[in-house]
Amino acid sequence: MTVQIDKPSVRPSGLQPVRWSGRLAVGGLLLAGAAWVVHGVWEIRLALAGEPASGPPDQGDGVHRPLTALENSYHLVTAFGGGAVLLCALSFVSWLWRLRDNARALSGRGPRYGGVWVYLGWIFPVVNLWVPRGIVVDALEATAPGRRRPVSVDVWWGLWLIGMLSGVGIVYRDSTDEIIARAYSEVWPLLASDVAVVAAAVAGVFAVRAVTRVQDERMRAVAGDPER
């Protein structure tokens, strides 16, 4: 009589579970997307209310009139959106860092981009047009060479660039009072940018889930534990 003893699976050195960091990144994206939906709703409210007879909040030469209740609430909505984006950024970067480290352990080769770009790649001018996406794609290719890249990755990045380059999305140059003035006079560009940001968040959810699934499957295969 032969008794077969199953050997416990061993996770290769350097690999870390990626599921939970992926779920946190998804949660951060959904939170940011929801915050920008609220953002858009408030801009519509401002447009429907119309500019007060006293003019825009910022009246030039350092003069600011008292805000209306609606304008003041928009400032609060903007602050909430900023907090949501910060949480989204922290959770996404944490996921991206783990994704990158696991890809290096799985492939045995160094990543294409240095670790500093996991952070600076989002804020450094010009390179922020391709480096963050490049880090995701590099990690995916190192994890599963030859595997087709999920369409959601390119959709997410394209929408992110639209929202960023529009100047009124996640990264904008105008002050909150200037955005309020624009909502009174030209709300449609603001709403178009909001739609791009929300769509980028939704596409990002699909991208994170798809890339996480690919790496998790590869890690289970390497560990010899298909049911983990």
Tab-separated table of C-alpha atoms in Angstrom:
chain	number	residue	atom	x	y	z
A	1	MET	CA	0.000	0.000	0.000
A	2	THR	CA	1.392	3.345	-1.066
A	3	VAL	CA	0.501	6.470	0.824
A	4	GLN	CA	0.894	9.692	-1.128
A	5	ILE	CA	1.724	12.713	0.953
A	6	ASP	CA	0.997	16.072	-0.674
A	7	LYS	CA	3.854	18.459	-0.249
A	8	PRO	CA	2.874	21.926	0.843
A	9	SER	CA	3.267	24.534	-1.860
A	10	VAL	CA	6.166	26.877	-1.395
A	11	ARG	CA	6.011	30.445	-2.605
A	12	PRO	CA	9.246	31.347	-4.401
A	13	SER	CA	11.437	33.866	-2.627
A	14	GLY	CA	10.485	37.486	-3.217
A	15	LEU	CA	6.859	36.919	-4.186
A	16	GLN	CA	4.130	38.629	-2.203
A	17	PRO	CA	0.349	38.160	-2.430
A	18	VAL	CA	-1.079	40.692	-4.858
A	19	ARG	CA	-4.826	40.088	-4.505
A	20	TRP	CA	-5.466	42.347	-1.531
A	21	SER	CA	-3.341	45.208	-2.830
A	22	GLY	CA	-5.266	44.902	-6.083
A	23	ARG	CA	-8.571	45.076	-4.227
A	24	LEU	CA	-7.439	48.159	-2.337
A	25	ALA	CA	-6.405	49.798	-5.614
A	26	VAL	CA	-9.824	48.978	-7.074
A	27	GLY	CA	-11.480	50.503	-4.010
A	28	GLY	CA	-9.368	53.647	-4.362
A	29	LEU	CA	-10.300	53.992	-8.023
A	30	LEU	CA	-13.999	53.586	-7.271
A	31	LEU	CA	-13.774	56.175	-4.507
A	32	ALA	CA	-12.041	58.673	-6.800
A	33	GLY	CA	-14.563	57.996	-9.559
A	34	ALA	CA	-17.472	58.559	-7.177
A	35	ALA	CA	-15.890	61.787	-5.936
A	36	TRP	CA	-15.665	63.060	-9.493
A	37	VAL	CA	-19.286	62.187	-10.167
A	38	VAL	CA	-20.171	64.455	-7.235
A	39	HIS	CA	-17.782	67.027	-8.682
A	40	GLY	CA	-19.708	67.022	-11.943
A	41	VAL	CA	-23.081	67.222	-10.207
A	42	TRP	CA	-21.972	70.350	-8.332
A	43	GLU	CA	-20.718	71.942	-11.551
A	44	ILE	CA	-24.127	71.342	-13.117
A	45	ARG	CA	-25.758	72.940	-10.084
A	46	LEU	CA	-23.507	75.981	-10.460
A	47	ALA	CA	-24.335	76.277	-14.165
A	48	LEU	CA	-28.066	76.030	-13.493
A	49	ALA	CA	-27.897	78.565	-10.668
A	50	GLY	CA	-26.078	81.071	-12.855
A	51	GLU	CA	-23.475	83.593	-11.872
A	52	PRO	CA	-24.554	86.039	-9.133
A	53	ALA	CA	-25.015	89.683	-10.044
A	54	SER	CA	-21.882	90.461	-8.026
A	55	GLY	CA	-19.789	88.550	-10.579
A	56	PRO	CA	-17.277	85.680	-10.195
A	57	PRO	CA	-15.711	84.853	-6.815
A	58	ASP	CA	-12.268	85.999	-7.976
A	59	GLN	CA	-12.804	89.532	-9.220
A	60	GLY	CA	-9.181	90.251	-10.029
A	61	ASP	CA	-6.457	92.340	-8.434
A	62	GLY	CA	-6.617	90.158	-5.332
A	63	VAL	CA	-10.271	90.960	-4.676
A	64	HIS	CA	-12.565	88.053	-3.721
A	65	ARG	CA	-16.215	88.529	-2.913
A	66	PRO	CA	-17.945	86.409	-0.223
A	67	LEU	CA	-18.904	82.978	-1.529
A	68	THR	CA	-22.509	81.885	-1.895
A	69	ALA	CA	-23.629	78.754	-0.036
A	70	LEU	CA	-23.455	76.745	-3.276
A	71	GLU	CA	-19.973	78.004	-4.090
A	72	ASN	CA	-18.787	77.246	-0.596
A	73	SER	CA	-20.156	73.704	-0.844
A	74	TYR	CA	-18.256	73.288	-4.127
A	75	HIS	CA	-15.064	74.093	-2.248
A	76	LEU	CA	-15.941	71.286	0.181
A	77	VAL	CA	-16.672	68.901	-2.704
A	78	THR	CA	-13.303	69.796	-4.231
A	79	ALA	CA	-11.533	69.133	-0.924
A	80	PHE	CA	-13.279	65.765	-0.626
A	81	GLY	CA	-12.253	64.945	-4.182
A	82	GLY	CA	-8.652	65.797	-3.367
A	83	GLY	CA	-8.721	63.452	-0.377
A	84	ALA	CA	-10.249	60.679	-2.486
A	85	VAL	CA	-7.556	61.112	-5.136
A	86	LEU	CA	-4.835	60.951	-2.476
A	87	LEU	CA	-6.214	57.669	-1.108
A	88	CYS	CA	-6.536	56.348	-4.650
A	89	ALA	CA	-2.926	57.302	-5.405
A	90	LEU	CA	-1.594	55.640	-2.256
A	91	SER	CA	-3.458	52.386	-2.863
A	92	PHE	CA	-2.599	52.324	-6.577
A	93	VAL	CA	1.114	53.002	-6.037
A	94	SER	CA	1.224	50.314	-3.336
A	95	TRP	CA	-0.301	47.833	-5.776
A	96	LEU	CA	2.021	48.954	-8.562
A	97	TRP	CA	5.083	48.535	-6.374
A	98	ARG	CA	4.092	45.005	-5.375
A	99	LEU	CA	3.208	44.146	-8.979
A	100	ARG	CA	6.641	45.337	-10.092
A	101	ASP	CA	8.529	43.427	-7.364
A	102	ASN	CA	6.651	40.209	-8.087
A	103	ALA	CA	7.342	40.571	-11.812
A	104	ARG	CA	11.056	40.903	-11.082
A	105	ALA	CA	10.993	37.763	-8.910
A	106	LEU	CA	9.040	35.806	-11.519
A	107	SER	CA	11.152	36.836	-14.496
A	108	GLY	CA	14.573	37.035	-12.859
A	109	ARG	CA	15.314	40.310	-14.611
A	110	GLY	CA	15.343	43.881	-13.414
A	111	PRO	CA	12.424	46.165	-14.281
A	112	ARG	CA	12.702	48.584	-17.181
A	113	TYR	CA	12.089	51.602	-14.948
A	114	GLY	CA	13.874	52.363	-11.684
A	115	GLY	CA	11.910	52.320	-8.444
A	116	VAL	CA	11.898	56.105	-8.146
A	117	TRP	CA	9.635	56.303	-11.214
A	118	VAL	CA	6.873	54.427	-9.421
A	119	TYR	CA	6.353	57.731	-7.599
A	120	LEU	CA	7.872	60.429	-9.797
A	121	GLY	CA	6.460	58.955	-12.977
A	122	TRP	CA	3.052	60.418	-12.122
A	123	ILE	CA	4.178	63.972	-11.444
A	124	PHE	CA	7.351	64.605	-13.456
A	125	PRO	CA	6.449	66.619	-16.581
A	126	VAL	CA	6.545	64.876	-19.971
A	127	VAL	CA	7.570	61.454	-18.643
A	128	ASN	CA	4.193	61.245	-16.878
A	129	LEU	CA	2.698	60.814	-20.341
A	130	TRP	CA	3.976	57.238	-20.618
A	131	VAL	CA	6.019	56.024	-17.616
A	132	PRO	CA	3.167	54.869	-15.292
A	133	ARG	CA	1.581	52.851	-18.097
A	134	GLY	CA	5.052	51.602	-19.035
A	135	ILE	CA	5.600	50.268	-15.510
A	136	VAL	CA	2.314	48.341	-15.643
A	137	VAL	CA	3.042	46.936	-19.116
A	138	ASP	CA	6.620	46.008	-18.194
A	139	ALA	CA	5.433	44.151	-15.096
A	140	LEU	CA	2.756	42.360	-17.113
A	141	GLU	CA	5.209	41.301	-19.814
A	142	ALA	CA	7.703	40.097	-17.211
A	143	THR	CA	4.987	38.174	-15.406
A	144	ALA	CA	3.529	36.431	-18.452
A	145	PRO	CA	5.789	36.797	-21.513
A	146	GLY	CA	3.887	36.608	-24.780
A	147	ARG	CA	0.498	37.015	-23.153
A	148	ARG	CA	-1.777	39.524	-24.825
A	149	ARG	CA	-2.099	42.795	-22.953
A	150	PRO	CA	-5.629	43.496	-21.648
A	151	VAL	CA	-7.378	46.186	-23.697
A	152	SER	CA	-8.466	47.833	-20.434
A	153	VAL	CA	-4.860	48.892	-19.739
A	154	ASP	CA	-4.690	51.054	-22.867
A	155	VAL	CA	-8.245	52.349	-22.426
A	156	TRP	CA	-7.501	53.333	-18.833
A	157	TRP	CA	-4.348	55.192	-19.795
A	158	GLY	CA	-5.927	56.974	-22.748
A	159	LEU	CA	-8.781	58.254	-20.614
A	160	TRP	CA	-6.397	59.241	-17.829
A	161	LEU	CA	-4.392	61.364	-20.275
A	162	ILE	CA	-7.542	63.076	-21.528
A	163	GLY	CA	-8.575	63.923	-17.988
A	164	MET	CA	-5.082	65.137	-17.100
A	165	LEU	CA	-4.279	67.132	-20.243
A	166	SER	CA	-7.659	68.836	-20.322
A	167	GLY	CA	-6.452	71.012	-17.457
A	168	VAL	CA	-9.699	70.607	-15.513
A	169	GLY	CA	-9.572	66.958	-14.500
A	170	ILE	CA	-7.589	65.269	-11.742
A	171	VAL	CA	-4.668	67.618	-12.410
A	172	TYR	CA	-5.804	71.160	-13.105
A	173	ARG	CA	-4.121	74.549	-13.209
A	174	ASP	CA	-7.025	76.806	-12.246
A	175	SER	CA	-7.959	77.623	-8.670
A	176	THR	CA	-11.293	76.412	-7.298
A	177	ASP	CA	-12.756	79.905	-7.656
A	178	GLU	CA	-11.644	80.012	-11.291
A	179	ILE	CA	-13.283	76.627	-11.897
A	180	ILE	CA	-16.492	78.021	-10.371
A	181	ALA	CA	-16.361	80.952	-12.807
A	182	ARG	CA	-15.888	78.520	-15.691
A	183	ALA	CA	-18.870	76.480	-14.528
A	184	TYR	CA	-20.992	79.610	-14.828
A	185	SER	CA	-19.809	80.443	-18.345
A	186	GLU	CA	-18.579	77.195	-19.989
A	187	VAL	CA	-19.608	74.134	-18.034
A	188	TRP	CA	-19.428	71.621	-20.898
A	189	PRO	CA	-15.607	71.359	-21.053
A	190	LEU	CA	-15.597	70.806	-17.300
A	191	LEU	CA	-18.182	68.045	-17.572
A	192	ALA	CA	-16.363	66.423	-20.490
A	193	SER	CA	-13.219	66.282	-18.377
A	194	ASP	CA	-15.179	64.883	-15.428
A	195	VAL	CA	-16.588	62.154	-17.658
A	196	ALA	CA	-13.057	61.269	-18.807
A	197	VAL	CA	-11.832	61.038	-15.213
A	198	VAL	CA	-14.759	58.870	-14.113
A	199	ALA	CA	-14.391	56.656	-17.194
A	200	ALA	CA	-10.643	56.359	-16.502
A	201	ALA	CA	-11.409	55.245	-12.945
A	202	VAL	CA	-13.841	52.585	-14.216
A	203	ALA	CA	-11.395	51.405	-16.879
A	204	GLY	CA	-8.685	51.389	-14.219
A	205	VAL	CA	-10.766	48.990	-12.137
A	206	PHE	CA	-10.896	46.548	-15.054
A	207	ALA	CA	-7.191	47.044	-15.777
A	208	VAL	CA	-6.117	46.413	-12.174
A	209	ARG	CA	-8.342	43.339	-11.911
A	210	ALA	CA	-7.050	41.916	-15.210
A	211	VAL	CA	-3.359	42.501	-14.490
A	212	THR	CA	-3.714	41.252	-10.916
A	213	ARG	CA	-5.427	38.103	-12.151
A	214	VAL	CA	-2.620	37.398	-14.633
A	215	GLN	CA	0.066	37.749	-11.978
A	216	ASP	CA	-1.888	35.774	-9.379
A	217	GLU	CA	-2.370	32.905	-11.840
A	218	ARG	CA	1.337	32.873	-12.662
A	219	MET	CA	2.263	32.905	-8.977
A	220	ARG	CA	-0.070	29.961	-8.293
A	221	ALA	CA	1.441	28.061	-11.195
A	222	VAL	CA	4.983	28.696	-9.988
A	223	ALA	CA	4.052	27.724	-6.443
A	224	GLY	CA	2.306	24.583	-7.667
A	225	ASP	CA	-0.880	25.560	-5.859
A	226	PRO	CA	-3.707	26.023	-8.422
A	227	GLU	CA	-6.352	26.303	-5.719
A	228	ARG	CA	-4.671	28.960	-3.587
